Amino acid sequence: MSGCNGARETDAVAYVLAVGVDAAADNQLNVTYLIAIPRALGSGGESGGGEKVVEKVTVKAPSLVEAQTLLNASVGRAPNLSHVKIWVVGEKLARQGLANLIGPLTRFREFRGSMYLVVARGTAKEFIDMNNPELELLPSRWAEGVLGISSESGYYLSSQLHDFYVRLKEPGGAPCTVLAGINPDTGKDKPSAAPTLPDRAPGYLPGDIAREGGNPAALAGTAIFKGDKMIGMLTNVETRMLAILMGNFPKGFLTLADPRVPEQNIYLLMRLGSAPKIEVSLIDDVPEINIEVLIECELSSISSGTNYEADELRPEIEQQVSKAISLEMKNMLVKTQELEADVVNFGKYLRPKVKNYDEFSAIDWNRLYPQAKIHIKVDAKLRRTGLMYKTMPIRE
Amino acid sequence: MGDNIIVKIYRYLQDMLVYKPSRTPPTFFLEELPNEDETSPITPAAALQGSAEELNMLLRQAKSLQDSMEKLTETLRDGKISSIDEFRAEYKKLSQLQTEISPARLAYDAVSTPSERQVSANLEENRSIVEKLYRLPENKDTVIRHLTIPLSPPVRAMMVFLEGMVDSKTLILAILQPLMLFSADRVVNNTADSLTDQIIEECLPANQVKKAVDFQSVQNSINSGDTALFINGVPEAVLIDTKGMAQRSVGRPVTEQTIRGSQAAFSEGLRINTGLIRSTLKSSDLVTEFVAVGKRTNTNCAIMYLASVANPSLVKEIKRRIEGISTSYVGDIGTLQQFIEDHPGILFPQALSTERPDRVASHLSEGRVAFILEGVPFAHIVPVSFFTFFHSAEDFSFKGPNSSFLRILRLIAGFTTLLLPSFYLAIYYFHPEALPTEIVLAIAGARERVPFPALVEVILMEFSFELIREGGLRIPGVLGSTIGIVGALILGQAAVTANIVSPIVVIIIALTGLASFAIPDFQMAMAFRMLRFVMLLLAATLGLVGVASGLLIMVLLLCSMKSFGVPYMVPVAPKAKANLDVVIRGPVFRQEQRPDALNTIDRQRQPHISRKWMMEKPAGEEDKS
């Protein structure tokens, strides 16, 4: 309700902070609501003593709206979804298709396009249950924080509901969301992909990173959709390549094998020098994609002590970076071609080549994409050397 | 023999239980007087009153005639005739009396009220009129002093003044002494055409003296502290300025305090106030006109303007409006303002009320008109625009950027006063998604223990705040400052602790109250305070749509208003040439034009290059580096 009758006192409203949706038997949904308890949050600072700040309720219902109505029966306050920060969808439901979920979301007044959409490995209920941030008082704040700083590493891309919806309805390109998971906190390493040398970092899916302690909930990688159905996952390293290609990569650390002393590492802070230059052309229904990427690096550590800052040695580092990036990028693109999902949305670069929208829709880009020939050129430049301009060897 | 205890108790019980008639005095109640509108039937007594008065007047004439004749006879008998001139003077007096007893004039005088009467040549007649006018002998303030002016022959005279309104030293030294002691040497020719003229010119060393022939002006002068002198045989009164009522001296401004600029404030004396303005704005162009307000009191109202700048039709219009008021008594300039302003029903003030002569002077120099009422330490300046109320007297004492910052701050304060509580309610009730989640939950958490709806909570706090403000104003000086602290702190804290209001509402009301004090003009602050409640209700019922509609209506109202022929929102709507003196205050040397909307005679305030020294060589060596 809105308008004159829409006035609500805060004590008549239950503010929902996160919603998890899972597939249940009989074509039903398990909807988990994370509801804030305002009593514990008011009157400044008193709530530090471990008082419960959120309540979790799971309702089984045939639809989202029905679930909300059923929730009302037990909560005693009208659930208000305008402050939902994060929508978590279970992997099973995502693979079944999200069309029926996203449609109502974008139409209903209380939903906002700026809510984050996340696909959880396992069930959404488990993710919401296990999510227990230590630094933040509220899980909603955690979601805002963790998705807001995605640009710090590029290991996951923040995905808002609106973006997902737009990608879903566009003729070319495939939608994607952040991938979430629960880390068992056992410290066991379960990489999904071996490192692509010279990059040292193995590819992980969320929950597989060796870690002990901290919030079990973790975000990494990307869930790839074809249409409204999830068809695959990208690891964190692959997601970083996706970020570079989408021009959304402000910075991230890179661990490389030392070109001269292969058993040693060098560490670099890299960022996108300019928006990637992507050229797509269509020759006899075979797309050809030319990618030019400029990466700028800053040295943060050279463990071997080799003087890579020197003019004559600098190209070695630059080549090493360029090699690592182009290899990883190629792997990622091959994977998406195999999945037949154009996550980067190369299709949009074809738009200037056609006259109108109908012509563009007629191309059927998603069918052509798997056959595309992709040429990658990565240009790496070492711009800064950190706070040292020369490394001296250790004297014995 | 003393009563025993049983009897005492018996008496006591009897006193308590047995009915006794009340010992209170008989009650007084105010009788209703017959309504003036109902024409009372002419009673025989009323019909005869005129004739009786006529006969009385004839009797007084006859008596004075008799006196003159007797005196003349006596003089003749004693053979003390010094000159024919004395006879001539006496003859002149008698013939003057003769003219007054014409049947037509008698009949007219008999039925007219005392204040409509003309000054008579007969001293007794004048005395009788004065006695009627001032309700003598009950009224002890009015003093009638008889004296004889030692001319040849001696002339009887009478002085009338109000005790307390005159300066007795002036009275003695400037009137009584010259008249009674020195007039014989001066006024030699008693038979000259006008005795009063001669006396005014020769024997009255008072600074302002004028003549009057009707009792209306005699009365007005006496009421304002002058002394009226009646001379036997002359149908004129001499009005001598002897004003000397107790007056407050020039003090410091109380409601418009500033850090920089002049520190003088108006006081109750009209002449002191006009003098203060004139001493600030020393120009021979500065005109002070007087208009009397109030049919019963004739309170003086001074209208001041710069004749070479102010638009003449504006001056004419203000005079027309003030002269067009027909009322018994106007005691305050605020009352007068409501009588003459264009929209008395709209809350926004349409004249700038100030107690600072420097502020009046600066507005007069821009081409506005000021009016001051006798006995009120405030001047009103018209016409004004909305933005004038957000200026302060010292804006031009600071550098431009500082003043601009303060002016913007005041405007923000105005809108905070008007809108903060309503924004809170609108967002709280209808648009919680507009706030960050943490704040929504903090508000919700704080309100969790409060049983009232937010509207009740806000109104409760607003009400207490207004109570503190009004109470603080009425409380005697010493306690005034205490009540603010006690009221605001203790009440707010206690209300939160008792879970009657939530802390956020206390913050909002405190901010709102603080902001309302930042509006420099009290009347404007009052208008915003009142409108705030309207906005509050709109916000609670219609949300942001309500607030927006309220604002829209307010803007419409402001744009439709005029203050003495000048649109209220000028120079914004309608767009007029602004002088960098609306919200942003530009440098003083760039204020070249007078306000466009005032249509002044002389538009140029200063030439394009007002700092001529910049074009000249410096006094010393020029720095070549």
PDB file of N, CA, C and O in Angstrom, chain A residues 329-373:
ATOM      1  N   MET A 329      43.126 -14.958 -19.426  1.00  0.00           N
ATOM      2  CA  MET A 329      41.968 -14.413 -20.114  1.00  0.00           C
ATOM      3  C   MET A 329      41.477 -15.396 -21.165  1.00  0.00           C
ATOM      4  O   MET A 329      40.288 -15.629 -21.328  1.00  0.00           O
ATOM      5  N   LYS A 330      42.443 -15.994 -21.838  1.00  0.00           N
ATOM      6  CA  LYS A 330      42.081 -16.947 -22.879  1.00  0.00           C
ATOM      7  C   LYS A 330      41.345 -18.131 -22.275  1.00  0.00           C
ATOM      8  O   LYS A 330      40.280 -18.542 -22.759  1.00  0.00           O
ATOM      9  N   ASN A 331      41.868 -18.631 -21.166  1.00  0.00           N
ATOM     10  CA  ASN A 331      41.222 -19.770 -20.490  1.00  0.00           C
ATOM     11  C   ASN A 331      39.784 -19.432 -20.137  1.00  0.00           C
ATOM     12  O   ASN A 331      38.861 -20.223 -20.337  1.00  0.00           O
ATOM     13  N   MET A 332      39.626 -18.234 -19.610  1.00  0.00           N
ATOM     14  CA  MET A 332      38.289 -17.838 -19.168  1.00  0.00           C
ATOM     15  C   MET A 332      37.348 -17.766 -20.357  1.00  0.00           C
ATOM     16  O   MET A 332      36.219 -18.273 -20.303  1.00  0.00           O
ATOM     17  N   LEU A 333      37.826 -17.171 -21.447  1.00  0.00           N
ATOM     18  CA  LEU A 333      36.952 -17.002 -22.601  1.00  0.00           C
ATOM     19  C   LEU A 333      36.605 -18.336 -23.232  1.00  0.00           C
ATOM     20  O   LEU A 333      35.464 -18.556 -23.657  1.00  0.00           O
ATOM     21  N   VAL A 334      37.571 -19.212 -23.256  1.00  0.00           N
ATOM     22  CA  VAL A 334      37.300 -20.556 -23.805  1.00  0.00           C
ATOM     23  C   VAL A 334      36.212 -21.236 -22.984  1.00  0.00           C
ATOM     24  O   VAL A 334      35.281 -21.830 -23.517  1.00  0.00           O
ATOM     25  N   LYS A 335      36.329 -21.054 -21.673  1.00  0.00           N
ATOM     26  CA  LYS A 335      35.331 -21.677 -20.792  1.00  0.00           C
ATOM     27  C   LYS A 335      33.930 -21.123 -21.081  1.00  0.00           C
ATOM     28  O   LYS A 335      32.961 -21.875 -21.179  1.00  0.00           O
ATOM     29  N   THR A 336      33.851 -19.794 -21.242  1.00  0.00           N
ATOM     30  CA  THR A 336      32.517 -19.243 -21.499  1.00  0.00           C
ATOM     31  C   THR A 336      32.015 -19.650 -22.881  1.00  0.00           C
ATOM     32  O   THR A 336      30.813 -19.837 -23.070  1.00  0.00           O
ATOM     33  N   GLN A 337      32.945 -19.816 -23.816  1.00  0.00           N
ATOM     34  CA  GLN A 337      32.504 -20.264 -25.146  1.00  0.00           C
ATOM     35  C   GLN A 337      31.957 -21.680 -25.067  1.00  0.00           C
ATOM     36  O   GLN A 337      30.963 -22.009 -25.703  1.00  0.00           O
ATOM     37  N   GLU A 338      32.622 -22.476 -24.227  1.00  0.00           N
ATOM     38  CA  GLU A 338      32.120 -23.835 -24.055  1.00  0.00           C
ATOM     39  C   GLU A 338      30.735 -23.829 -23.425  1.00  0.00           C
ATOM     40  O   GLU A 338      29.872 -24.622 -23.758  1.00  0.00           O
ATOM     41  N   LEU A 339      30.547 -22.872 -22.485  1.00  0.00           N
ATOM     42  CA  LEU A 339      29.235 -22.794 -21.808  1.00  0.00           C
ATOM     43  C   LEU A 339      28.201 -22.078 -22.680  1.00  0.00           C
ATOM     44  O   LEU A 339      27.033 -21.981 -22.300  1.00  0.00           O
ATOM     45  N   GLU A 340      28.667 -21.541 -23.795  1.00  0.00           N
ATOM     46  CA  GLU A 340      27.808 -20.802 -24.721  1.00  0.00           C
ATOM     47  C   GLU A 340      27.149 -19.599 -24.053  1.00  0.00           C
ATOM     48  O   GLU A 340      25.999 -19.287 -24.293  1.00  0.00           O
ATOM     49  N   ALA A 341      27.906 -18.968 -23.150  1.00  0.00           N
ATOM     50  CA  ALA A 341      27.360 -17.774 -22.470  1.00  0.00           C
ATOM     51  C   ALA A 341      28.359 -16.631 -22.592  1.00  0.00           C
ATOM     52  O   ALA A 341      29.477 -16.725 -22.103  1.00  0.00           O
ATOM     53  N   ASP A 342      27.918 -15.551 -23.237  1.00  0.00           N
ATOM     54  CA  ASP A 342      28.805 -14.396 -23.439  1.00  0.00           C
ATOM     55  C   ASP A 342      28.694 -13.469 -22.238  1.00  0.00           C
ATOM     56  O   ASP A 342      27.965 -12.495 -22.231  1.00  0.00           O
ATOM     57  N   VAL A 343      29.445 -13.808 -21.200  1.00  0.00           N
ATOM     58  CA  VAL A 343      29.309 -13.053 -19.953  1.00  0.00           C
ATOM     59  C   VAL A 343      29.856 -11.638 -20.107  1.00  0.00           C
ATOM     60  O   VAL A 343      29.332 -10.683 -19.541  1.00  0.00           O
ATOM     61  N   VAL A 344      30.922 -11.511 -20.887  1.00  0.00           N
ATOM     62  CA  VAL A 344      31.537 -10.190 -21.046  1.00  0.00           C
ATOM     63  C   VAL A 344      30.599  -9.261 -21.803  1.00  0.00           C
ATOM     64  O   VAL A 344      30.692  -8.044 -21.692  1.00  0.00           O
ATOM     65  N   ASN A 345      29.695  -9.821 -22.532  1.00  0.00           N
ATOM     66  CA  ASN A 345      28.786  -9.044 -23.371  1.00  0.00           C
ATOM     67  C   ASN A 345      29.520  -8.412 -24.542  1.00  0.00           C
ATOM     68  O   ASN A 345      29.474  -7.218 -24.764  1.00  0.00           O
ATOM     69  N   PHE A 346      30.205  -9.284 -25.287  1.00  0.00           N
ATOM     70  CA  PHE A 346      30.865  -8.806 -26.511  1.00  0.00           C
ATOM     71  C   PHE A 346      29.824  -8.355 -27.528  1.00  0.00           C
ATOM     72  O   PHE A 346      30.106  -7.561 -28.407  1.00  0.00           O
ATOM     73  N   GLY A 347      28.628  -8.893 -27.393  1.00  0.00           N
ATOM     74  CA  GLY A 347      27.589  -8.589 -28.367  1.00  0.00           C
ATOM     75  C   GLY A 347      27.337  -7.102 -28.522  1.00  0.00           C
ATOM     76  O   GLY A 347      27.041  -6.618 -29.605  1.00  0.00           O
ATOM     77  N   LYS A 348      27.517  -6.381 -27.422  1.00  0.00           N
ATOM     78  CA  LYS A 348      27.173  -4.964 -27.514  1.00  0.00           C
ATOM     79  C   LYS A 348      28.123  -4.200 -28.426  1.00  0.00           C
ATOM     80  O   LYS A 348      27.775  -3.152 -28.941  1.00  0.00           O
ATOM     81  N   TYR A 349      29.342  -4.770 -28.630  1.00  0.00           N
ATOM     82  CA  TYR A 349      30.295  -4.080 -29.517  1.00  0.00           C
ATOM     83  C   TYR A 349      29.919  -4.227 -30.981  1.00  0.00           C
ATOM     84  O   TYR A 349      30.498  -3.596 -31.841  1.00  0.00           O
ATOM     85  N   LEU A 350      28.958  -5.083 -31.222  1.00  0.00           N
ATOM     86  CA  LEU A 350      28.492  -5.280 -32.597  1.00  0.00           C
ATOM     87  C   LEU A 350      27.443  -4.240 -32.958  1.00  0.00           C
ATOM     88  O   LEU A 350      27.112  -4.051 -34.126  1.00  0.00           O
ATOM     89  N   ARG A 351      26.925  -3.607 -31.956  1.00  0.00           N
ATOM     90  CA  ARG A 351      25.802  -2.690 -32.190  1.00  0.00           C
ATOM     91  C   ARG A 351      26.115  -1.566 -33.169  1.00  0.00           C
ATOM     92  O   ARG A 351      25.289  -1.256 -34.010  1.00  0.00           O
ATOM     93  N   PRO A 352      27.304  -0.962 -33.071  1.00  0.00           N
ATOM     94  CA  PRO A 352      27.560   0.136 -34.033  1.00  0.00           C
ATOM     95  C   PRO A 352      27.574  -0.348 -35.476  1.00  0.00           C
ATOM     96  O   PRO A 352      27.479   0.446 -36.390  1.00  0.00           O
ATOM     97  N   LYS A 353      27.709  -1.680 -35.664  1.00  0.00           N
ATOM     98  CA  LYS A 353      27.837  -2.190 -37.029  1.00  0.00           C
ATOM     99  C   LYS A 353      26.483  -2.462 -37.664  1.00  0.00           C
ATOM    100  O   LYS A 353      26.418  -2.864 -38.832  1.00  0.00           O
ATOM    101  N   VAL A 354      25.433  -2.376 -36.914  1.00  0.00           N
ATOM    102  CA  VAL A 354      24.101  -2.643 -37.499  1.00  0.00           C
ATOM    103  C   VAL A 354      23.290  -1.358 -37.499  1.00  0.00           C
ATOM    104  O   VAL A 354      23.606  -0.408 -36.793  1.00  0.00           O
ATOM    105  N   LYS A 355      22.235  -1.403 -38.348  1.00  0.00           N
ATOM    106  CA  LYS A 355      21.475  -0.157 -38.526  1.00  0.00           C
ATOM    107  C   LYS A 355      20.451   0.057 -37.431  1.00  0.00           C
ATOM    108  O   LYS A 355      20.257   1.156 -36.955  1.00  0.00           O
ATOM    109  N   ASN A 356      19.748  -0.989 -37.072  1.00  0.00           N
ATOM    110  CA  ASN A 356      18.701  -0.802 -36.078  1.00  0.00           C
ATOM    111  C   ASN A 356      18.604  -2.003 -35.145  1.00  0.00           C
ATOM    112  O   ASN A 356      19.302  -3.008 -35.309  1.00  0.00           O
ATOM    113  N   TYR A 357      17.728  -1.860 -34.194  1.00  0.00           N
ATOM    114  CA  TYR A 357      17.618  -2.864 -33.144  1.00  0.00           C
ATOM    115  C   TYR A 357      17.157  -4.207 -33.705  1.00  0.00           C
ATOM    116  O   TYR A 357      17.646  -5.269 -33.294  1.00  0.00           O
ATOM    117  N   ASP A 358      16.230  -4.152 -34.657  1.00  0.00           N
ATOM    118  CA  ASP A 358      15.711  -5.399 -35.231  1.00  0.00           C
ATOM    119  C   ASP A 358      16.832  -6.187 -35.891  1.00  0.00           C
ATOM    120  O   ASP A 358      16.931  -7.408 -35.730  1.00  0.00           O
ATOM    121  N   GLU A 359      17.660  -5.455 -36.614  1.00  0.00           N
ATOM    122  CA  GLU A 359      18.774  -6.104 -37.291  1.00  0.00           C
ATOM    123  C   GLU A 359      19.706  -6.736 -36.261  1.00  0.00           C
ATOM    124  O   GLU A 359      20.198  -7.849 -36.453  1.00  0.00           O
ATOM    125  N   PHE A 360      19.907  -6.010 -35.169  1.00  0.00           N
ATOM    126  CA  PHE A 360      20.778  -6.509 -34.106  1.00  0.00           C
ATOM    127  C   PHE A 360      20.188  -7.767 -33.471  1.00  0.00           C
ATOM    128  O   PHE A 360      20.886  -8.760 -33.241  1.00  0.00           O
ATOM    129  N   SER A 361      18.871  -7.732 -33.225  1.00  0.00           N
ATOM    130  CA  SER A 361      18.221  -8.900 -32.621  1.00  0.00           C
ATOM    131  C   SER A 361      18.292 -10.103 -33.551  1.00  0.00           C
ATOM    132  O   SER A 361      18.356 -11.249 -33.100  1.00  0.00           O
ATOM    133  N   ALA A 362      18.303  -9.827 -34.843  1.00  0.00           N
ATOM    134  CA  ALA A 362      18.271 -10.920 -35.816  1.00  0.00           C
ATOM    135  C   ALA A 362      19.601 -11.662 -35.877  1.00  0.00           C
ATOM    136  O   ALA A 362      19.658 -12.778 -36.391  1.00  0.00           O
ATOM    137  N   ILE A 363      20.657 -11.069 -35.354  1.00  0.00           N
ATOM    138  CA  ILE A 363      21.981 -11.705 -35.473  1.00  0.00           C
ATOM    139  C   ILE A 363      22.050 -13.000 -34.666  1.00  0.00           C
ATOM    140  O   ILE A 363      22.731 -13.936 -35.045  1.00  0.00           O
ATOM    141  N   ASP A 364      21.316 -13.069 -33.568  1.00  0.00           N
ATOM    142  CA  ASP A 364      21.357 -14.218 -32.657  1.00  0.00           C
ATOM    143  C   ASP A 364      22.771 -14.464 -32.166  1.00  0.00           C
ATOM    144  O   ASP A 364      23.401 -15.494 -32.436  1.00  0.00           O
ATOM    145  N   TRP A 365      23.292 -13.475 -31.503  1.00  0.00           N
ATOM    146  CA  TRP A 365      24.684 -13.456 -31.059  1.00  0.00           C
ATOM    147  C   TRP A 365      25.028 -14.663 -30.190  1.00  0.00           C
ATOM    148  O   TRP A 365      26.104 -15.242 -30.331  1.00  0.00           O
ATOM    149  N   ASN A 366      24.122 -15.032 -29.312  1.00  0.00           N
ATOM    150  CA  ASN A 366      24.457 -16.104 -28.371  1.00  0.00           C
ATOM    151  C   ASN A 366      24.751 -17.424 -29.091  1.00  0.00           C
ATOM    152  O   ASN A 366      25.467 -18.276 -28.582  1.00  0.00           O
ATOM    153  N   ARG A 367      24.172 -17.595 -30.281  1.00  0.00           N
ATOM    154  CA  ARG A 367      24.457 -18.813 -31.051  1.00  0.00           C
ATOM    155  C   ARG A 367      25.843 -18.704 -31.709  1.00  0.00           C
ATOM    156  O   ARG A 367      26.569 -19.677 -31.822  1.00  0.00           O
ATOM    157  N   LEU A 368      26.204 -17.492 -32.107  1.00  0.00           N
ATOM    158  CA  LEU A 368      27.459 -17.291 -32.833  1.00  0.00           C
ATOM    159  C   LEU A 368      28.671 -17.273 -31.904  1.00  0.00           C
ATOM    160  O   LEU A 368      29.772 -17.618 -32.296  1.00  0.00           O
ATOM    161  N   TYR A 369      28.449 -16.832 -30.682  1.00  0.00           N
ATOM    162  CA  TYR A 369      29.567 -16.576 -29.778  1.00  0.00           C
ATOM    163  C   TYR A 369      30.518 -17.771 -29.622  1.00  0.00           C
ATOM    164  O   TYR A 369      31.736 -17.590 -29.671  1.00  0.00           O
ATOM    165  N   PRO A 370      30.014 -18.993 -29.461  1.00  0.00           N
ATOM    166  CA  PRO A 370      30.939 -20.106 -29.253  1.00  0.00           C
ATOM    167  C   PRO A 370      31.938 -20.284 -30.407  1.00  0.00           C
ATOM    168  O   PRO A 370      33.035 -20.795 -30.207  1.00  0.00           O
ATOM    169  N   GLN A 371      31.576 -19.848 -31.605  1.00  0.00           N
ATOM    170  CA  GLN A 371      32.507 -20.030 -32.721  1.00  0.00           C
ATOM    171  C   GLN A 371      33.477 -18.850 -32.872  1.00  0.00           C
ATOM    172  O   GLN A 371      34.300 -18.845 -33.785  1.00  0.00           O
ATOM    173  N   ALA A 372      33.327 -17.854 -32.033  1.00  0.00           N
ATOM    174  CA  ALA A 372      34.094 -16.622 -32.247  1.00  0.00           C
ATOM    175  C   ALA A 372      35.593 -16.873 -32.148  1.00  0.00           C
ATOM    176  O   ALA A 372      36.064 -17.674 -31.326  1.00  0.00           O
ATOM    177  N   LYS A 373      36.334 -16.170 -33.053  1.00  0.00           N
ATOM    178  CA  LYS A 373      37.801 -16.223 -32.972  1.00  0.00           C
ATOM    179  C   LYS A 373      38.230 -15.040 -32.116  1.00  0.00           C
ATOM    180  O   LYS A 373      37.875 -13.899 -32.393  1.00  0.00           O
TER     181      LYS A 373
END
